[in-house]
Amino acid sequence: YTQDRVYTDGYGNVVCHDCYDRRRYNTCADCGRLMDEYNSNYCEADEEYYCDACYRDHQHSTGVEDYSYKPSPEFHARTSEHEVRKLFIGVELEVDDGDDAGDLCRDLHGLEQPIYMKHDGSLNDEGVEIVTHPCTLNYHQYELKWGAIIHACESNGYKSHNTTTCGLHTHVNRNVFGDDEYSRRAGCAKLALLVNALWDKLVTFSRRKPNALESWSARPYLREWDDITRGEFDGNDDDLIEMAYATEDRGRYQAINLTNYATVEFRLFRGTLKRSTLMATLQLVSNMTRYAAAHTPTECVHATWADVLGVEQYKELTAYCTERGLQAACT
């Protein structure tokens, strides 16, 4: 190859135009090193490629991980919690339209909380997804510094509810339903049944607009739901479990996402930077999960809003339901 048909860098690497143009090689956006496709690190935040060393520096400088980042989970509970099978809730809170993602993440890292920050393709360039490690509800309420996290977001100009992009997703551990695969599968299915049974109330609770729900967290589709609710379903609880669990085949963009191996994801809720609303949401998720764990599929089909809110009383949940016009339905 002639000199005008090759790429060179300052590190002695030479690559022909043909290989480079076919994306078999890339150039590090920081140091200019030529890299093959297996040693190139793509950063979703700025749509650039980096060598290993520059990629580590780049990530450290902003504190924002790529969307695919998933560290080993660290489980957090209060020392007073002694249940054998604890319910853990992981939170994904999206914030957007702020000043600078790097500044926000440095402030959040300074709080030394069990959280990490990621980019998400559904957000704008400076948008951030704040992800917690799995925590019990009590830990979220009394130990995790949600007030300081929210203050950091607001101080950096970020919003959540007042955007068109932000959601609040929560994950619960499947093993809260039992140690064997059947129990876990049944628990997941019962959550899908419960969401269908309470759908109208949940839509109001979520603060989501119908088109947003349809796009990102659709109602789980059960082909015989009308027959089920009319008592005309010619099947038993095992049939209900199989039918409800089959909603997994429709993918992750459902109100209850069953595509994750170890967790069930609630995708219903709109983002918020109001601590009381966040707590009310986690309390509802806890009550729904505990109700599903303690009841049969048939009982979940016929559950009422009052049944679920009555699992455990919380002041934030009660106040939020009153604010949304839902409290009358549970008295």
CSV table of C-alpha atoms in Angstrom, one decimal:
chain,number,residue,atom,x,y,z
A,1,TYR,CA,0.0,0.0,0.0
A,2,THR,CA,1.2,3.5,-0.7
A,3,GLN,CA,1.3,6.1,2.1
A,4,ASP,CA,-1.9,7.7,1.0
A,5,ARG,CA,-3.8,4.3,1.3
A,6,VAL,CA,-2.9,3.7,5.0
A,7,TYR,CA,-3.7,5.1,8.4
A,8,THR,CA,-0.9,5.6,10.8
A,9,ASP,CA,-0.6,6.8,14.4
A,10,GLY,CA,2.2,7.8,16.7
A,11,TYR,CA,2.5,4.3,18.2
A,12,GLY,CA,3.9,2.5,15.2
A,13,ASN,CA,0.5,1.1,14.0
A,14,VAL,CA,-0.4,1.0,10.3
A,15,VAL,CA,-3.8,0.1,9.0
A,16,CYS,CA,-5.0,0.1,5.4
A,17,HIS,CA,-8.0,2.2,4.4
A,18,ASP,CA,-10.1,-0.9,3.5
A,19,CYS,CA,-9.9,-2.4,6.9
A,20,TYR,CA,-10.4,0.9,8.6
A,21,ASP,CA,-13.5,1.8,6.5
A,22,ARG,CA,-15.1,-1.6,7.3
A,23,ARG,CA,-14.9,-0.7,11.0
A,24,ARG,CA,-12.4,-3.4,11.7
A,25,TYR,CA,-10.2,-0.6,13.2
A,26,ASN,CA,-11.0,2.7,15.0
A,27,THR,CA,-9.1,5.7,16.3
A,28,CYS,CA,-9.0,6.5,20.0
A,29,ALA,CA,-10.8,9.9,20.4
A,30,ASP,CA,-8.3,10.9,23.1
A,31,CYS,CA,-4.8,9.7,22.3
A,32,GLY,CA,-5.2,8.9,18.5
A,33,ARG,CA,-4.1,5.3,18.8
A,34,LEU,CA,-5.3,2.9,16.1
A,35,MET,CA,-7.2,-0.1,17.6
A,36,ASP,CA,-8.8,-3.2,16.2
A,37,GLU,CA,-12.5,-3.8,16.8
A,38,TYR,CA,-11.9,-6.1,19.8
A,39,ASN,CA,-9.9,-3.5,21.7
A,40,SER,CA,-12.2,-0.5,20.9
A,41,ASN,CA,-14.4,0.8,23.7
A,42,TYR,CA,-17.5,2.6,22.4
A,43,CYS,CA,-18.9,5.4,24.7
A,44,GLU,CA,-22.6,6.0,24.2
A,45,ALA,CA,-22.4,9.4,25.8
A,46,ASP,CA,-20.3,11.1,23.1
A,47,GLU,CA,-20.5,8.3,20.4
A,48,GLU,CA,-16.7,8.0,20.3
A,49,TYR,CA,-14.3,5.1,20.5
A,50,TYR,CA,-11.5,4.9,23.1
A,51,CYS,CA,-8.6,2.6,23.9
A,52,ASP,CA,-8.7,0.8,27.2
A,53,ALA,CA,-6.5,3.3,29.1
A,54,CYS,CA,-8.3,6.4,27.8
A,55,TYR,CA,-11.7,4.7,28.3
A,56,ARG,CA,-11.0,4.2,32.0
A,57,ASP,CA,-9.9,7.8,32.3
A,58,HIS,CA,-12.9,9.0,30.4
A,59,GLN,CA,-15.4,7.1,32.5
A,60,HIS,CA,-13.6,8.2,35.8
A,61,SER,CA,-13.7,11.8,34.8
A,62,THR,CA,-17.4,11.9,34.3
A,63,GLY,CA,-18.6,9.3,36.7
A,64,VAL,CA,-21.2,8.2,34.2
A,65,GLU,CA,-21.2,4.6,33.1
A,66,ASP,CA,-22.4,3.2,29.7
A,67,TYR,CA,-26.0,1.8,29.6
A,68,SER,CA,-24.6,-1.8,29.6
A,69,TYR,CA,-22.7,-1.3,32.9
A,70,LYS,CA,-24.0,-3.7,35.5
A,71,PRO,CA,-21.8,-4.2,38.6
A,72,SER,CA,-22.2,-7.1,41.0
A,73,PRO,CA,-25.2,-6.3,43.3
A,74,GLU,CA,-24.6,-5.2,46.9
A,75,PHE,CA,-27.6,-5.9,49.1
A,76,HIS,CA,-28.4,-3.4,51.8
A,77,ALA,CA,-30.8,-3.9,54.8
A,78,ARG,CA,-31.1,-2.3,58.2
A,79,THR,CA,-29.4,-4.2,61.0
A,80,SER,CA,-32.8,-4.7,62.7
A,81,GLU,CA,-34.2,-6.6,59.7
A,82,HIS,CA,-34.0,-10.3,60.3
A,83,GLU,CA,-36.4,-11.9,57.8
A,84,VAL,CA,-35.0,-15.0,56.2
A,85,ARG,CA,-36.4,-14.1,52.7
A,86,LYS,CA,-36.1,-10.3,52.4
A,87,LEU,CA,-37.7,-8.2,49.7
A,88,PHE,CA,-35.1,-6.0,48.0
A,89,ILE,CA,-36.0,-3.1,45.7
A,90,GLY,CA,-33.6,-1.7,43.2
A,91,VAL,CA,-34.5,1.8,41.8
A,92,GLU,CA,-33.7,3.3,38.4
A,93,LEU,CA,-34.5,7.0,38.6
A,94,GLU,CA,-34.1,9.0,35.3
A,95,VAL,CA,-33.2,12.7,35.4
A,96,ASP,CA,-32.8,15.0,32.4
A,97,ASP,CA,-32.5,18.5,31.1
A,98,GLY,CA,-29.8,19.4,33.5
A,99,ASP,CA,-26.6,21.5,33.3
A,100,ASP,CA,-23.8,18.9,33.1
A,101,ALA,CA,-23.9,15.1,33.7
A,102,GLY,CA,-20.3,15.1,34.9
A,103,ASP,CA,-20.9,17.7,37.6
A,104,LEU,CA,-24.1,15.9,38.8
A,105,CYS,CA,-22.3,12.6,39.0
A,106,ARG,CA,-19.4,14.0,41.0
A,107,ASP,CA,-21.8,15.5,43.4
A,108,LEU,CA,-23.7,12.2,43.7
A,109,HIS,CA,-20.5,10.2,44.2
A,110,GLY,CA,-19.6,12.5,47.0
A,111,LEU,CA,-22.6,11.4,48.9
A,112,GLU,CA,-21.1,7.9,49.2
A,113,GLN,CA,-24.4,6.1,48.7
A,114,PRO,CA,-25.1,2.6,47.2
A,115,ILE,CA,-25.8,4.1,43.8
A,116,TYR,CA,-24.2,4.4,40.4
A,117,MET,CA,-25.0,6.5,37.3
A,118,LYS,CA,-25.5,5.4,33.7
A,119,HIS,CA,-26.3,6.9,30.3
A,120,ASP,CA,-29.6,5.9,28.7
A,121,GLY,CA,-30.5,6.2,25.1
A,122,SER,CA,-34.0,7.5,25.9
A,123,LEU,CA,-32.6,10.6,27.6
A,124,ASN,CA,-31.0,13.7,26.2
A,125,ASP,CA,-27.2,14.2,26.0
A,126,GLU,CA,-26.8,15.3,29.7
A,127,GLY,CA,-29.5,12.9,31.0
A,128,VAL,CA,-28.5,10.4,33.7
A,129,GLU,CA,-30.1,7.3,35.1
A,130,ILE,CA,-29.5,7.0,38.9
A,131,VAL,CA,-29.4,3.3,39.9
A,132,THR,CA,-29.4,1.9,43.4
A,133,HIS,CA,-28.1,-1.4,44.6
A,134,PRO,CA,-30.8,-3.6,46.0
A,135,CYS,CA,-32.1,-2.3,49.3
A,136,THR,CA,-35.0,-3.2,51.5
A,137,LEU,CA,-37.8,-0.8,51.8
A,138,ASN,CA,-36.8,0.2,55.3
A,139,TYR,CA,-33.3,0.9,54.0
A,140,HIS,CA,-34.7,3.2,51.3
A,141,GLN,CA,-36.8,5.0,53.8
A,142,TYR,CA,-34.4,5.4,56.7
A,143,GLU,CA,-30.8,4.9,55.5
A,144,LEU,CA,-30.4,5.8,51.9
A,145,LYS,CA,-30.0,9.6,51.5
A,146,TRP,CA,-32.7,10.2,49.0
A,147,GLY,CA,-33.2,13.8,50.1
A,148,ALA,CA,-29.5,14.6,49.4
A,149,ILE,CA,-29.7,12.8,46.0
A,150,ILE,CA,-32.7,14.8,45.0
A,151,HIS,CA,-31.1,18.0,46.2
A,152,ALA,CA,-28.0,17.3,44.1
A,153,CYS,CA,-30.2,16.8,41.1
A,154,GLU,CA,-32.1,20.0,41.6
A,155,SER,CA,-28.9,22.0,42.3
A,156,ASN,CA,-27.5,20.9,39.0
A,157,GLY,CA,-30.7,22.0,37.2
A,158,TYR,CA,-32.1,18.5,36.6
A,159,LYS,CA,-35.8,17.5,36.4
A,160,SER,CA,-37.6,14.2,36.3
A,161,HIS,CA,-41.4,14.5,36.4
A,162,ASN,CA,-41.4,17.7,34.3
A,163,THR,CA,-39.9,16.1,31.3
A,164,THR,CA,-41.1,13.9,28.4
A,165,THR,CA,-38.3,11.4,28.9
A,166,CYS,CA,-38.0,10.3,32.5
A,167,GLY,CA,-39.3,7.2,34.2
A,168,LEU,CA,-39.0,5.6,37.6
A,169,HIS,CA,-38.4,1.9,37.3
A,170,THR,CA,-38.1,-0.6,40.2
A,171,HIS,CA,-36.8,-4.1,40.4
A,172,VAL,CA,-37.8,-6.7,43.1
A,173,ASN,CA,-35.9,-10.0,43.7
A,174,ARG,CA,-37.6,-13.1,42.3
A,175,ASN,CA,-36.4,-15.2,45.2
A,176,VAL,CA,-38.7,-13.4,47.6
A,177,PHE,CA,-41.4,-15.7,46.2
A,178,GLY,CA,-39.5,-18.9,47.2
A,179,ASP,CA,-36.5,-21.0,46.7
A,180,ASP,CA,-37.6,-23.2,43.8
A,181,GLU,CA,-38.2,-22.2,40.2
A,182,TYR,CA,-42.0,-23.0,40.3
A,183,SER,CA,-42.6,-20.6,43.2
A,184,ARG,CA,-40.6,-17.8,41.6
A,185,ARG,CA,-42.3,-18.3,38.3
A,186,ALA,CA,-45.7,-18.3,40.0
A,187,GLY,CA,-44.9,-15.1,41.9
A,188,CYS,CA,-43.9,-13.3,38.8
A,189,ALA,CA,-47.1,-14.5,37.1
A,190,LYS,CA,-49.2,-13.3,40.0
A,191,LEU,CA,-47.7,-9.8,39.7
A,192,ALA,CA,-48.8,-9.7,36.0
A,193,LEU,CA,-52.3,-10.8,37.1
A,194,LEU,CA,-52.4,-8.2,39.8
A,195,VAL,CA,-51.3,-5.4,37.5
A,196,ASN,CA,-54.1,-6.3,35.1
A,197,ALA,CA,-56.7,-6.4,38.0
A,198,LEU,CA,-55.6,-2.9,39.2
A,199,TRP,CA,-54.8,-1.4,35.9
A,200,ASP,CA,-57.1,1.7,36.0
A,201,LYS,CA,-55.9,2.6,39.5
A,202,LEU,CA,-52.2,2.1,38.6
A,203,VAL,CA,-52.5,4.3,35.5
A,204,THR,CA,-53.7,7.1,37.7
A,205,PHE,CA,-51.0,6.4,40.3
A,206,SER,CA,-48.3,6.3,37.7
A,207,ARG,CA,-48.8,9.9,36.4
A,208,ARG,CA,-48.0,8.5,33.0
A,209,LYS,CA,-49.8,9.6,29.9
A,210,PRO,CA,-51.5,6.8,27.9
A,211,ASN,CA,-49.2,7.1,24.9
A,212,ALA,CA,-46.1,6.9,27.2
A,213,LEU,CA,-47.5,3.8,28.9
A,214,GLU,CA,-48.2,2.1,25.6
A,215,SER,CA,-44.7,2.8,24.3
A,216,TRP,CA,-42.6,2.0,27.4
A,217,SER,CA,-44.8,0.0,29.9
A,218,ALA,CA,-47.9,-1.5,28.2
A,219,ARG,CA,-50.5,-3.4,30.1
A,220,PRO,CA,-49.5,-7.1,30.1
A,221,TYR,CA,-51.7,-8.8,27.5
A,222,LEU,CA,-53.6,-11.9,28.7
A,223,ARG,CA,-55.6,-13.3,25.8
A,224,GLU,CA,-58.5,-14.5,28.0
A,225,TRP,CA,-58.6,-11.7,30.5
A,226,ASP,CA,-62.3,-10.9,29.9
A,227,ASP,CA,-63.3,-14.5,30.4
A,228,ILE,CA,-61.1,-14.7,33.6
A,229,THR,CA,-62.7,-11.6,35.2
A,230,ARG,CA,-66.2,-12.8,34.3
A,231,GLY,CA,-65.6,-16.2,35.9
A,232,GLU,CA,-65.9,-17.9,32.6
A,233,PHE,CA,-62.3,-19.1,32.3
A,234,ASP,CA,-62.1,-22.9,32.0
A,235,GLY,CA,-58.9,-23.4,33.8
A,236,ASN,CA,-57.2,-23.6,37.2
A,237,ASP,CA,-54.4,-21.7,39.0
A,238,ASP,CA,-51.7,-23.4,37.1
A,239,ASP,CA,-53.3,-22.4,33.9
A,240,LEU,CA,-53.4,-18.8,35.1
A,241,ILE,CA,-49.7,-18.9,36.0
A,242,GLU,CA,-48.7,-20.2,32.5
A,243,MET,CA,-50.9,-17.6,30.7
A,244,ALA,CA,-49.6,-14.7,32.8
A,245,TYR,CA,-46.0,-15.8,32.6
A,246,ALA,CA,-46.3,-16.0,28.8
A,247,THR,CA,-46.4,-12.2,28.8
A,248,GLU,CA,-42.6,-12.5,29.0
A,249,ASP,CA,-42.6,-13.3,25.3
A,250,ARG,CA,-43.9,-9.8,24.5
A,251,GLY,CA,-40.6,-8.3,25.7
A,252,ARG,CA,-39.5,-5.8,28.3
A,253,TYR,CA,-41.6,-2.7,27.4
A,254,GLN,CA,-44.5,-3.8,29.6
A,255,ALA,CA,-45.7,-2.6,33.0
A,256,ILE,CA,-44.3,-5.8,34.5
A,257,ASN,CA,-41.2,-6.9,32.7
A,258,LEU,CA,-40.4,-10.6,33.2
A,259,THR,CA,-37.3,-10.8,30.9
A,260,ASN,CA,-34.7,-10.5,33.7
A,261,TYR,CA,-33.4,-13.6,35.3
A,262,ALA,CA,-33.2,-12.6,38.9
A,263,THR,CA,-35.7,-9.7,39.2
A,264,VAL,CA,-39.1,-8.5,38.2
A,265,GLU,CA,-39.2,-4.9,36.9
A,266,PHE,CA,-42.1,-2.5,37.5
A,267,ARG,CA,-41.9,0.0,34.5
A,268,LEU,CA,-45.1,1.9,35.2
A,269,PHE,CA,-44.1,5.0,37.0
A,270,ARG,CA,-43.2,8.5,35.8
A,271,GLY,CA,-40.0,10.0,37.2
A,272,THR,CA,-40.0,12.3,40.2
A,273,LEU,CA,-37.7,14.4,42.3
A,274,LYS,CA,-40.2,14.6,45.2
A,275,ARG,CA,-39.1,12.3,48.0
A,276,SER,CA,-42.6,11.6,49.3
A,277,THR,CA,-43.8,10.5,45.9
A,278,LEU,CA,-40.7,8.3,45.5
A,279,MET,CA,-41.4,6.7,48.9
A,280,ALA,CA,-45.1,6.2,48.0
A,281,THR,CA,-44.1,4.4,44.8
A,282,LEU,CA,-41.7,2.1,46.6
A,283,GLN,CA,-44.3,1.4,49.3
A,284,LEU,CA,-46.9,0.4,46.6
A,285,VAL,CA,-44.3,-1.9,44.9
A,286,SER,CA,-43.6,-3.5,48.3
A,287,ASN,CA,-47.3,-4.0,49.0
A,288,MET,CA,-48.0,-5.4,45.5
A,289,THR,CA,-45.2,-7.9,45.8
A,290,ARG,CA,-46.1,-9.0,49.3
A,291,TYR,CA,-49.7,-9.4,48.3
A,292,ALA,CA,-48.7,-11.5,45.3
A,293,ALA,CA,-46.5,-13.7,47.5
A,294,ALA,CA,-49.2,-14.4,50.0
A,295,HIS,CA,-52.2,-15.0,47.6
A,296,THR,CA,-53.2,-17.4,44.9
A,297,PRO,CA,-53.5,-16.5,41.2
A,298,THR,CA,-57.3,-16.5,41.4
A,299,GLU,CA,-57.1,-14.2,44.4
A,300,CYS,CA,-54.8,-11.8,42.5
A,301,VAL,CA,-57.3,-11.7,39.6
A,302,HIS,CA,-60.0,-10.5,42.0
A,303,ALA,CA,-57.9,-8.3,44.2
A,304,THR,CA,-59.0,-4.7,44.9
A,305,TRP,CA,-57.1,-1.5,45.4
A,306,ALA,CA,-58.1,-1.6,49.0
A,307,ASP,CA,-56.7,-5.2,49.4
A,308,VAL,CA,-53.2,-4.1,48.2
A,309,LEU,CA,-53.1,-0.8,50.1
A,310,GLY,CA,-54.1,-2.7,53.2
A,311,VAL,CA,-51.1,-5.0,53.2
A,312,GLU,CA,-49.1,-2.4,55.1
A,313,GLN,CA,-50.1,1.2,56.0
A,314,TYR,CA,-47.7,4.0,55.1
A,315,LYS,CA,-48.2,7.7,55.6
A,316,GLU,CA,-46.6,8.6,52.2
A,317,LEU,CA,-48.6,6.1,50.3
A,318,THR,CA,-51.9,7.2,52.0
A,319,ALA,CA,-51.2,10.9,51.4
A,320,TYR,CA,-50.2,10.3,47.7
A,321,CYS,CA,-53.4,8.2,47.1
A,322,THR,CA,-55.5,11.0,48.6
A,323,GLU,CA,-53.7,13.6,46.4
A,324,ARG,CA,-54.4,11.5,43.3
A,325,GLY,CA,-58.0,10.8,44.1
A,326,LEU,CA,-57.4,7.2,44.9
A,327,GLN,CA,-57.9,7.1,48.6
A,328,ALA,CA,-61.6,6.7,48.4
A,329,ALA,CA,-61.1,3.4,46.6
A,330,CYS,CA,-59.3,1.9,49.5
A,331,THR,CA,-61.6,2.9,52.4
